[in-house]
CSV table of C-alpha atoms in Angstrom, one decimal:
chain,number,residue,atom,x,y,z
A,78,MET,CA,-19.3,28.1,-16.0
A,79,THR,CA,-15.9,27.5,-17.4
A,80,LEU,CA,-14.2,24.3,-16.0
A,81,ASP,CA,-10.7,24.4,-14.4
A,82,LEU,CA,-9.6,21.2,-16.6
A,83,VAL,CA,-11.3,18.8,-19.1
A,84,VAL,CA,-9.6,15.6,-19.9
A,85,ARG,CA,-10.6,13.8,-23.2
A,86,ALA,CA,-9.8,10.0,-22.9
A,87,PRO,CA,-10.5,7.6,-25.5
A,88,ARG,CA,-9.8,4.9,-23.0
A,89,ALA,CA,-10.4,5.5,-19.1
A,90,VAL,CA,-11.1,3.1,-16.3
A,91,VAL,CA,-14.7,4.2,-14.7
A,92,GLY,CA,-16.9,2.2,-12.7
A,93,GLY,CA,-14.9,-1.0,-12.9
A,94,ALA,CA,-14.7,-0.9,-16.9
A,95,GLU,CA,-12.6,0.8,-19.5
A,96,ILE,CA,-14.6,3.4,-21.6
A,97,ALA,CA,-14.0,6.6,-23.6
A,98,CYS,CA,-15.2,9.7,-21.8
A,99,THR,CA,-14.6,13.2,-21.3
A,100,VAL,CA,-13.9,14.3,-17.4
A,101,GLY,CA,-14.5,18.0,-16.2
A,102,VAL,CA,-13.0,19.2,-13.3
A,103,ARG,CA,-13.6,22.3,-11.1
A,104,ASP,CA,-12.2,23.2,-7.8
A,105,GLY,CA,-10.3,20.0,-7.3
A,106,ARG,CA,-13.3,17.7,-7.9
A,107,ILE,CA,-14.9,15.9,-10.6
A,108,VAL,CA,-18.0,17.6,-12.0
A,109,SER,CA,-18.7,15.6,-15.0
A,110,VAL,CA,-18.0,12.3,-16.8
A,111,GLY,CA,-19.6,12.3,-20.2
A,112,PRO,CA,-19.0,10.8,-23.4
A,113,LEU,CA,-16.1,11.5,-25.4
A,114,GLY,CA,-17.9,13.1,-28.5
A,115,PRO,CA,-15.9,15.5,-30.9
A,116,ALA,CA,-13.1,17.5,-29.9
A,117,THR,CA,-15.1,20.8,-31.2
A,118,GLY,CA,-17.8,19.9,-28.6
A,119,THR,CA,-15.6,20.0,-25.6
A,120,PRO,CA,-16.7,22.1,-22.7
A,121,ALA,CA,-14.6,25.2,-22.1
A,122,ALA,CA,-11.9,24.9,-19.6
A,123,ALA,CA,-8.8,26.7,-18.5
A,124,VAL,CA,-6.7,23.6,-19.2
A,125,ARG,CA,-7.4,20.9,-21.8
A,126,LEU,CA,-5.6,17.3,-21.6
A,127,ASP,CA,-6.0,15.0,-24.7
A,128,LEU,CA,-5.0,11.6,-24.0
A,129,THR,CA,-3.2,9.7,-26.9
A,130,ALA,CA,-4.4,6.3,-28.1
A,131,ASP,CA,-1.6,4.5,-26.2
A,132,GLU,CA,-2.6,6.0,-23.0
A,133,VAL,CA,-5.4,5.2,-20.2
A,134,LEU,CA,-6.9,7.5,-17.7
A,135,LEU,CA,-7.1,5.9,-14.3
A,136,PRO,CA,-8.1,7.3,-10.8
A,137,GLY,CA,-5.2,7.9,-8.5
A,138,LEU,CA,-4.1,4.7,-6.5
A,139,VAL,CA,-4.6,4.8,-2.8
A,140,ASP,CA,-2.0,2.7,-0.8
A,141,THR,CA,-2.7,2.1,2.5
A,142,HIS,CA,0.6,0.3,3.6
A,143,VAL,CA,3.4,2.8,3.4
A,144,HIS,CA,6.3,3.1,5.9
A,145,VAL,CA,7.7,6.6,5.7
A,146,ASN,CA,10.1,6.5,8.6
A,147,GLU,CA,10.0,10.3,9.4
A,148,PRO,CA,10.9,11.5,12.1
A,149,GLY,CA,13.6,9.4,13.5
A,150,ARG,CA,14.6,7.2,10.6
A,151,THR,CA,14.4,9.8,7.9
A,152,GLU,CA,17.5,8.4,6.4
A,153,TRP,CA,15.5,5.3,5.5
A,154,GLU,CA,12.7,7.4,3.7
A,155,GLY,CA,11.1,10.8,4.3
A,156,PHE,CA,7.8,12.3,3.4
A,157,ALA,CA,9.5,14.4,0.6
A,158,SER,CA,11.0,11.5,-1.0
A,159,ALA,CA,8.1,8.9,-0.5
A,160,THR,CA,5.5,11.4,-1.8
A,161,THR,CA,7.6,12.2,-4.9
A,162,ALA,CA,8.0,8.3,-5.5
A,163,ALA,CA,4.3,7.8,-5.0
A,164,ALA,CA,3.3,10.5,-7.5
A,165,ALA,CA,5.7,9.0,-10.0
A,166,GLY,CA,3.9,5.8,-9.5
A,167,GLY,CA,0.4,6.9,-9.9
A,168,VAL,CA,-0.1,7.0,-6.2
A,169,THR,CA,-2.2,10.0,-5.0
A,170,THR,CA,-3.0,8.8,-1.5
A,171,ILE,CA,-0.8,7.2,0.9
A,172,LEU,CA,-1.5,6.1,4.8
A,173,ASP,CA,1.7,6.2,6.8
A,174,MET,CA,2.3,3.1,9.1
A,175,PRO,CA,2.9,4.1,12.8
A,176,LEU,CA,6.5,2.5,12.8
A,177,ASN,CA,9.6,2.7,11.9
A,178,SER,CA,9.4,6.3,12.8
A,179,ILE,CA,10.8,7.6,16.1
A,180,PRO,CA,8.5,8.3,18.1
A,181,PRO,CA,6.1,5.6,16.7
A,182,THR,CA,2.5,6.8,16.5
A,183,THR,CA,1.2,5.4,19.6
A,184,THR,CA,0.2,8.6,21.4
A,185,LEU,CA,-1.6,11.8,20.3
A,186,ALA,CA,1.8,13.6,21.0
A,187,ALA,CA,3.5,11.4,18.7
A,188,LEU,CA,0.9,11.9,15.9
A,189,ARG,CA,1.4,15.6,16.2
A,190,THR,CA,5.0,15.3,16.0
A,191,LYS,CA,4.4,13.1,12.7
A,192,GLN,CA,2.2,15.6,11.2
A,193,GLU,CA,4.4,18.5,11.8
A,194,ALA,CA,7.3,16.6,10.2
A,195,ALA,CA,5.0,16.1,7.0
A,196,ALA,CA,3.5,19.4,6.8
A,197,GLY,CA,4.6,21.4,3.8
A,198,GLN,CA,6.5,18.5,2.5
A,199,VAL,CA,3.9,16.0,0.9
A,200,ARG,CA,3.2,15.9,-3.0
A,201,VAL,CA,0.3,13.6,-2.5
A,202,ASP,CA,-2.4,13.2,0.2
A,203,VAL,CA,-1.0,11.6,3.3
A,204,GLY,CA,-3.3,9.9,6.1
A,205,PHE,CA,-2.0,8.2,9.4
A,206,TRP,CA,-2.4,5.1,11.2
A,207,GLY,CA,-2.1,4.7,14.9
A,208,GLY,CA,-0.3,2.0,16.7
A,209,ALA,CA,-1.5,-0.4,19.4
A,210,VAL,CA,1.1,-1.6,21.6
A,211,PRO,CA,1.4,-3.0,25.0
A,212,GLY,CA,0.4,-0.5,27.5
A,213,ASN,CA,-1.4,2.2,25.1
A,214,GLY,CA,-5.0,1.1,25.4
A,215,ALA,CA,-5.8,4.6,27.1
A,216,ASP,CA,-4.4,6.1,24.1
A,217,LEU,CA,-6.4,4.9,21.4
A,218,PRO,CA,-9.5,6.7,21.9
A,219,GLU,CA,-7.5,10.0,21.6
A,220,LEU,CA,-5.6,8.8,18.5
A,221,HIS,CA,-9.1,8.0,17.0
A,222,ALA,CA,-10.8,11.1,17.8
A,223,ALA,CA,-7.6,13.0,16.2
A,224,GLY,CA,-8.7,11.3,13.0
A,225,VAL,CA,-6.1,8.2,12.6
A,226,PHE,CA,-7.5,5.7,10.0
A,227,GLY,CA,-7.4,2.6,12.4
A,228,PHE,CA,-4.5,1.0,14.3
A,229,LYS,CA,-1.7,-1.2,13.5
A,230,CYS,CA,-0.4,-4.2,15.8
A,231,PHE,CA,2.0,-6.9,15.5
A,232,LEU,CA,1.5,-10.5,16.8
A,233,ILE,CA,5.0,-11.1,16.4
A,234,ASP,CA,8.2,-9.1,17.0
A,235,SER,CA,8.1,-5.9,14.8
A,236,GLY,CA,11.8,-5.7,14.2
A,237,VAL,CA,11.9,-2.2,16.0
A,238,GLU,CA,12.0,-2.2,19.9
A,239,GLU,CA,10.0,1.0,20.3
A,240,PHE,CA,7.0,-1.0,18.5
A,241,PRO,CA,6.6,-4.0,20.7
A,242,HIS,CA,4.0,-6.8,19.7
A,243,LEU,CA,0.8,-7.9,21.3
A,244,GLU,CA,0.7,-11.2,23.1
A,245,PRO,CA,-2.6,-13.0,22.5
A,246,ASP,CA,-4.2,-11.5,25.8
A,247,ARG,CA,-3.2,-8.1,25.1
A,248,PHE,CA,-4.4,-8.5,21.4
A,249,ALA,CA,-7.9,-9.5,22.9
A,250,ALA,CA,-8.1,-6.6,25.1
A,251,ALA,CA,-6.9,-4.3,22.2
A,252,MET,CA,-9.5,-5.6,20.1
A,253,GLU,CA,-12.2,-4.8,22.5
A,254,VAL,CA,-11.2,-1.1,22.5
A,255,THR,CA,-11.1,-0.9,18.9
A,256,ALA,CA,-14.3,-2.4,18.6
A,257,ASP,CA,-15.9,-0.1,20.8
A,258,LEU,CA,-14.6,2.8,18.9
A,259,GLY,CA,-15.7,1.3,15.5
A,260,ALA,CA,-12.0,1.6,14.5
A,261,LEU,CA,-10.2,-0.7,12.0
A,262,MET,CA,-7.3,-2.9,13.7
A,263,ILE,CA,-4.8,-4.0,11.0
A,264,VAL,CA,-2.7,-6.8,11.9
A,265,HIS,CA,0.9,-8.2,11.0
A,266,ALA,CA,-0.3,-11.8,11.6
A,267,GLU,CA,2.5,-14.4,12.1
A,268,ASP,CA,2.5,-16.7,15.1
A,269,ALA,CA,6.0,-16.4,16.8
A,270,ASP,CA,5.4,-20.0,18.2
A,271,LEU,CA,5.5,-21.6,14.8
A,272,VAL,CA,8.5,-19.5,13.5
A,273,ASP,CA,11.9,-21.3,14.0
A,274,GLU,CA,14.9,-19.1,13.7
A,275,SER,CA,17.3,-22.3,14.3
A,276,LEU,CA,16.2,-23.0,10.5
A,277,LEU,CA,18.2,-19.7,9.3
A,278,SER,CA,21.3,-20.5,7.3
A,279,GLY,CA,23.1,-17.5,6.6
A,280,ARG,CA,22.9,-16.6,2.8
A,281,ARG,CA,20.7,-19.4,1.9
A,282,TYR,CA,16.9,-18.3,1.1
A,283,ALA,CA,15.7,-21.8,1.8
A,284,GLY,CA,16.6,-21.6,5.2
A,285,PHE,CA,14.9,-18.3,5.6
A,286,LEU,CA,11.7,-19.4,3.9
A,287,ALA,CA,11.6,-22.4,6.2
A,288,SER,CA,12.0,-20.5,9.5
A,289,ARG,CA,8.8,-18.5,8.7
A,290,PRO,CA,6.3,-21.1,7.3
A,291,SER,CA,3.0,-20.5,6.0
A,292,THR,CA,1.6,-22.2,9.1
A,293,SER,CA,2.6,-19.3,11.2
A,294,GLU,CA,0.8,-16.9,9.1
A,295,ASP,CA,-2.5,-19.2,8.8
A,296,SER,CA,-2.3,-19.7,12.8
A,297,ALA,CA,-2.1,-16.0,13.4
A,298,ILE,CA,-4.8,-14.9,10.9
A,299,ALA,CA,-7.3,-17.6,12.8
A,300,ARG,CA,-6.6,-15.7,15.9
A,301,VAL,CA,-7.4,-12.5,14.2
A,302,ILE,CA,-11.0,-14.1,12.9
A,303,GLU,CA,-11.3,-15.3,16.3
A,304,GLN,CA,-11.2,-11.8,18.0
A,305,ALA,CA,-13.1,-10.0,15.4
A,306,ALA,CA,-15.9,-12.6,15.6
A,307,ARG,CA,-15.7,-12.5,19.4
A,308,THR,CA,-15.7,-8.6,19.7
A,309,GLY,CA,-17.8,-7.7,16.5
A,310,GLY,CA,-14.9,-5.6,15.5
A,311,ARG,CA,-13.3,-4.7,12.4
A,312,ALA,CA,-10.1,-6.2,11.3
A,313,HIS,CA,-7.5,-6.3,8.4
A,314,VAL,CA,-4.9,-8.5,7.5
A,315,VAL,CA,-2.0,-6.9,6.2
A,316,HIS,CA,0.5,-8.3,3.5
A,317,LEU,CA,-1.1,-11.8,2.9
A,318,SER,CA,1.6,-14.1,1.6
A,319,SER,CA,-0.1,-17.5,2.7
A,320,ALA,CA,-2.7,-18.6,0.2
A,321,GLY,CA,-3.4,-21.3,2.9
A,322,ALA,CA,-5.3,-18.7,4.9
A,323,LEU,CA,-7.8,-18.1,2.3
A,324,PRO,CA,-10.2,-20.8,3.1
A,325,ALA,CA,-10.7,-19.7,6.8
A,326,LEU,CA,-11.1,-15.9,5.7
A,327,ARG,CA,-13.7,-16.9,3.1
A,328,SER,CA,-15.7,-18.8,6.0
A,329,ALA,CA,-15.4,-16.2,8.4
A,330,ARG,CA,-16.8,-13.5,6.0
A,331,ALA,CA,-19.6,-15.7,4.9
A,332,THR,CA,-20.7,-15.8,8.5
A,333,GLY,CA,-20.5,-11.8,8.8
A,334,VAL,CA,-17.2,-11.5,10.3
A,335,ASP,CA,-15.8,-8.0,9.4
A,336,VAL,CA,-12.3,-8.9,8.3
A,337,SER,CA,-10.8,-7.9,5.0
A,338,VAL,CA,-7.2,-8.8,3.6
A,339,GLU,CA,-4.7,-7.2,1.4
A,340,THR,CA,-1.7,-8.7,-0.7
A,341,CYS,CA,1.1,-7.1,-2.0
A,342,PRO,CA,3.1,-6.8,-5.6
A,343,HIS,CA,6.0,-8.8,-4.4
A,344,TYR,CA,3.8,-11.9,-3.6
A,345,LEU,CA,2.0,-11.9,-6.9
A,346,ALA,CA,5.1,-10.9,-9.0
A,347,LEU,CA,8.0,-13.0,-7.2
A,348,THR,CA,8.4,-16.7,-6.2
A,349,ALA,CA,11.0,-18.3,-3.8
A,350,GLU,CA,12.3,-20.4,-6.7
A,351,GLN,CA,13.5,-17.0,-8.2
A,352,VAL,CA,15.1,-15.7,-5.1
A,353,PRO,CA,19.0,-16.5,-5.4
A,354,ASP,CA,21.0,-17.1,-2.0
A,355,GLY,CA,22.3,-13.9,-0.8
A,356,ALA,CA,19.7,-11.7,-2.5
A,357,THR,CA,18.6,-10.1,0.6
A,358,ALA,CA,16.7,-7.2,-1.7
A,359,LEU,CA,14.0,-9.7,-1.6
A,360,LYS,CA,13.9,-10.4,2.1
A,361,CYS,CA,10.7,-9.5,3.7
A,362,CYS,CA,8.2,-10.8,6.3
A,363,PRO,CA,6.2,-12.8,5.8
A,364,PRO,CA,8.4,-14.0,3.0
A,365,ILE,CA,7.9,-14.7,-0.6
A,366,ARG,CA,6.7,-18.2,-1.0
A,367,ASP,CA,6.7,-20.8,-3.9
A,368,ALA,CA,5.0,-20.6,-7.5
A,369,ALA,CA,2.1,-22.5,-6.5
A,370,ASN,CA,1.3,-20.3,-3.4
A,371,ARG,CA,1.7,-17.2,-5.9
A,372,ASP,CA,-0.9,-18.7,-8.3
A,373,ALA,CA,-3.2,-19.4,-5.3
A,374,LEU,CA,-3.2,-15.7,-4.3
A,375,TRP,CA,-4.1,-14.8,-8.0
A,376,SER,CA,-6.9,-17.1,-7.6
A,377,GLY,CA,-7.9,-15.5,-4.2
A,378,LEU,CA,-8.0,-11.9,-5.9
A,379,ALA,CA,-10.1,-13.3,-8.9
A,380,ALA,CA,-12.6,-14.8,-6.3
A,381,GLY,CA,-12.7,-11.8,-4.3
A,382,ASP,CA,-11.2,-13.4,-1.2
A,383,ILE,CA,-8.5,-10.9,-1.3
A,384,ASP,CA,-9.7,-7.4,-1.2
A,385,MET,CA,-6.8,-5.3,-2.3
A,386,VAL,CA,-3.2,-5.0,-3.5
A,387,VAL,CA,-1.1,-2.4,-1.6
A,388,SER,CA,2.9,-1.9,-1.5
A,389,ASP,CA,4.1,-2.4,1.9
A,390,HIS,CA,6.8,0.1,1.0
A,391,SER,CA,9.3,-0.7,3.7
A,392,PRO,CA,12.5,0.8,2.8
A,393,CYS,CA,15.9,1.2,4.5
A,394,THR,CA,19.5,2.2,3.9
A,395,ALA,CA,21.7,0.2,1.5
A,396,ASP,CA,23.9,-0.8,4.0
A,397,LEU,CA,21.0,-2.5,6.2
A,398,LYS,CA,19.6,-4.2,3.4
A,399,ALA,CA,23.1,-5.8,2.8
A,400,ARG,CA,24.1,-6.5,6.2
A,401,GLY,CA,26.0,-9.7,6.8
A,402,ASP,CA,26.8,-9.7,3.2
A,403,GLY,CA,23.7,-11.4,2.2
A,404,ASP,CA,23.0,-13.0,5.5
A,405,PHE,CA,19.1,-13.5,5.6
A,406,SER,CA,19.1,-13.7,9.4
A,407,LEU,CA,20.8,-10.3,9.5
A,408,ALA,CA,19.7,-8.0,6.7
A,409,TRP,CA,16.7,-5.6,7.3
A,410,GLY,CA,13.5,-7.3,5.9
A,411,GLY,CA,11.3,-5.0,3.7
A,412,ILE,CA,10.7,-4.3,0.2
A,413,ALA,CA,10.5,-0.7,-1.1
A,414,SER,CA,8.2,-0.6,-3.9
A,415,LEU,CA,6.0,2.6,-3.6
A,416,GLN,CA,6.8,3.7,-7.0
A,417,LEU,CA,6.6,0.4,-8.8
A,418,GLY,CA,3.5,-1.2,-7.4
A,419,LEU,CA,1.2,-0.3,-10.5
A,420,PRO,CA,3.7,-1.6,-13.3
A,421,VAL,CA,4.8,-4.6,-11.3
A,422,THR,CA,1.1,-5.6,-10.6
A,423,TRP,CA,0.1,-4.8,-14.2
A,424,THR,CA,3.0,-6.5,-15.5
A,425,ALA,CA,2.0,-9.8,-13.7
A,426,ALA,CA,-1.9,-9.2,-14.4
A,427,ARG,CA,-1.7,-8.7,-18.1
A,428,GLU,CA,0.3,-12.2,-18.1
A,429,ARG,CA,-2.5,-13.9,-16.7
A,430,GLY,CA,-5.1,-12.1,-18.9
A,431,VAL,CA,-6.4,-9.8,-16.1
A,432,PRO,CA,-7.8,-6.5,-17.4
A,433,LEU,CA,-6.5,-3.2,-16.1
A,434,ALA,CA,-9.7,-2.2,-14.9
A,435,ARG,CA,-9.5,-5.3,-12.4
A,436,VAL,CA,-6.0,-3.9,-11.1
A,437,VAL,CA,-7.5,-0.6,-10.8
A,438,THR,CA,-10.0,-2.0,-8.4
A,439,TRP,CA,-7.6,-3.7,-6.4
A,440,MET,CA,-5.3,-0.8,-6.1
A,441,ALA,CA,-7.6,2.3,-5.9
A,442,THR,CA,-11.3,1.6,-5.2
A,443,HIS,CA,-11.0,-1.2,-2.6
A,444,PRO,CA,-8.4,0.4,-0.4
A,445,ALA,CA,-10.1,3.9,-0.8
A,446,ASP,CA,-13.5,2.3,0.6
A,447,ARG,CA,-12.0,0.1,3.4
A,448,VAL,CA,-10.7,3.1,5.1
A,449,GLY,CA,-13.6,5.5,4.4
A,450,LEU,CA,-12.1,7.5,1.5
A,451,THR,CA,-15.0,7.2,-0.5
A,452,HIS,CA,-13.9,10.2,-2.5
A,453,LYS,CA,-10.8,8.7,-3.6
A,454,GLY,CA,-9.9,6.0,-6.1
A,455,ARG,CA,-12.6,6.3,-8.7
A,456,ILE,CA,-13.5,8.4,-11.3
A,457,GLU,CA,-16.8,9.9,-10.8
A,458,VAL,CA,-18.8,12.9,-10.2
A,459,GLY,CA,-17.9,14.4,-6.6
A,460,ALA,CA,-14.7,12.4,-6.4
A,461,ASP,CA,-11.5,14.3,-6.0
A,462,ALA,CA,-10.0,14.9,-9.4
A,463,ASP,CA,-7.0,12.5,-8.6
A,464,LEU,CA,-6.1,11.3,-12.2
A,465,VAL,CA,-3.4,9.3,-13.7
A,466,VAL,CA,-2.3,9.0,-17.4
A,467,PHE,CA,-1.0,5.5,-17.8
A,468,ALA,CA,0.6,3.8,-20.8
A,469,PRO,CA,0.0,0.2,-20.3
A,470,ASP,CA,2.2,-1.1,-23.3
A,471,ARG,CA,5.1,0.9,-22.8
A,472,GLU,CA,8.0,-1.2,-21.7
A,473,TRP,CA,11.0,-0.5,-19.7
A,474,ASP,CA,13.6,-1.9,-17.2
A,475,VAL,CA,14.0,-0.8,-13.5
A,476,ASP,CA,17.0,1.1,-12.7
A,477,PRO,CA,17.0,1.6,-8.9
A,478,ALA,CA,19.1,5.0,-9.5
A,479,ARG,CA,16.3,6.4,-11.4
A,480,LEU,CA,13.7,6.0,-8.8
A,481,HIS,CA,12.6,8.6,-6.2
A,482,HIS,CA,13.0,6.4,-3.2
A,483,LYS,CA,15.4,7.8,-0.8
A,484,ASN,CA,17.8,4.9,-1.2
A,485,PRO,CA,18.7,3.1,-4.7
A,486,VAL,CA,17.7,-0.5,-3.4
A,487,SER,CA,15.1,-2.5,-5.2
A,488,ALA,CA,13.8,-6.1,-5.4
A,489,TYR,CA,13.0,-5.3,-9.0
A,490,ALA,CA,16.5,-4.1,-10.0
A,491,GLY,CA,16.9,-5.0,-13.8
A,492,ARG,CA,13.4,-6.3,-14.2
A,493,HIS,CA,11.7,-5.7,-17.4
A,494,LEU,CA,8.2,-4.2,-16.7
A,495,THR,CA,5.3,-3.2,-18.7
A,496,GLY,CA,3.2,-0.1,-18.2
A,497,ALA,CA,4.6,3.5,-17.3
A,498,VAL,CA,3.1,6.5,-15.4
A,499,ARG,CA,3.2,9.7,-17.8
A,500,HIS,CA,1.3,12.0,-15.4
A,501,THR,CA,-0.2,12.1,-12.1
A,502,LEU,CA,-3.0,14.8,-11.1
A,503,LEU,CA,-4.1,15.5,-7.6
A,504,ARG,CA,-7.1,17.4,-7.6
A,505,GLY,CA,-6.7,18.2,-11.2
A,506,ARG,CA,-3.0,19.6,-10.7
A,507,ASP,CA,-0.1,17.6,-12.3
A,508,VAL,CA,2.1,16.6,-9.4
A,509,THR,CA,4.9,14.9,-11.4
A,510,THR,CA,6.3,18.5,-12.1
A,511,ASP,CA,8.6,20.5,-10.2
A,512,ARG,CA,5.7,22.8,-8.5
A,513,PRO,CA,5.8,23.0,-4.6
A,514,PRO,CA,4.2,20.1,-2.8
A,515,GLU,CA,0.4,20.4,-2.8
A,516,GLY,CA,-0.6,17.4,-0.8
A,517,ARG,CA,-3.0,17.6,2.2
A,518,LEU,CA,-2.8,15.7,5.6
A,519,LEU,CA,-6.0,13.5,5.8
A,520,ARG,CA,-7.9,12.8,8.9
A,521,ARG,CA,-10.6,10.1,8.9
A,522,GLY,CA,-14.1,11.2,8.2
A,523,HIS,CA,-12.9,14.4,6.6
A,524,ARG,CA,-12.3,15.6,3.1
């Protein structure tokens, strides 16, 4: 039978290694992965794509930490702009956080509202997290049954009043519910008792960094580990910035505690020493820490102590990001990087001699596996034909005005990067073109 698509790749990341191969696609799925062979022996296909010598075929990335913000704050980011940016950055699947949209995804009705807002707009596949907030424990089973991929909670003020955080007793109760459901609880882990806002000093980055010390993260992560161990539940720590928490995480996992952890491109590529005073485009919570800490995060990735790298794409309007004329106490905290995660991470990785295949494991395979999307994030028979043509040696400078994020604000403005996405295919069809959106809304456990 004729294939829909054949991709001939002298270089492709398959099974955690770089090989030469031919990939056959039918009905949106990969049906064959074989040797490259001569062009004359390529199977018949409606479409054939031949990669050049400077290109590598990758599986589509899976970004499990994206704030789309629609409805309610669509001026910050919406499904159309976010998924267009994702496609341009080689991301074929995103999971949307339950905040900062209004309403937040803390009830079944709110989930339906968000799904209706997304329908017909998405260029890549989109799934949804539910939210765990004070008083919505009875809503969690309904949201779980409706197919959310797990539940997000904060152990500190979230920054938006409609998504309050969980005090220790409420977090313990919520972990009992998610453990009973077999659901994944993902946690923004900072300890409010160790955050000292009196140290904030306007435009000085040093004051902001001092106000949110690494001990705040370490303490909160210890609480996550304690509750996961107590309940037998599944937990995941989001946007790890403190390498000081890695020994506790390593020890817990060695004893069978089901806790995973992610970090983000900005923690791997940027350092506190590089943040000028007033540069609130680089404000995020937890904050970007010093160079020694960054190096320790890379060591944690290499050792397997950190499972994945995802964006924590948290955009806002330009005026909110610059509020207070660079005052770190007033500006919105979040970094928009959905389109840039792959080149930012790859640029930093290759400087350290880390192969591209490892980056793909961290940004595609491991995120997909943790949330049960085992047909995503890999080039293998039976997987969705979500594919990326990547030029790993292409050098370029970031111009925020040329990004697809809704607001032209970037922590990487002017930064020189290596690696560019040339094509992104979702189920074998190029989604970096002007064709109508073809992404699907995903449910946990369903293809």
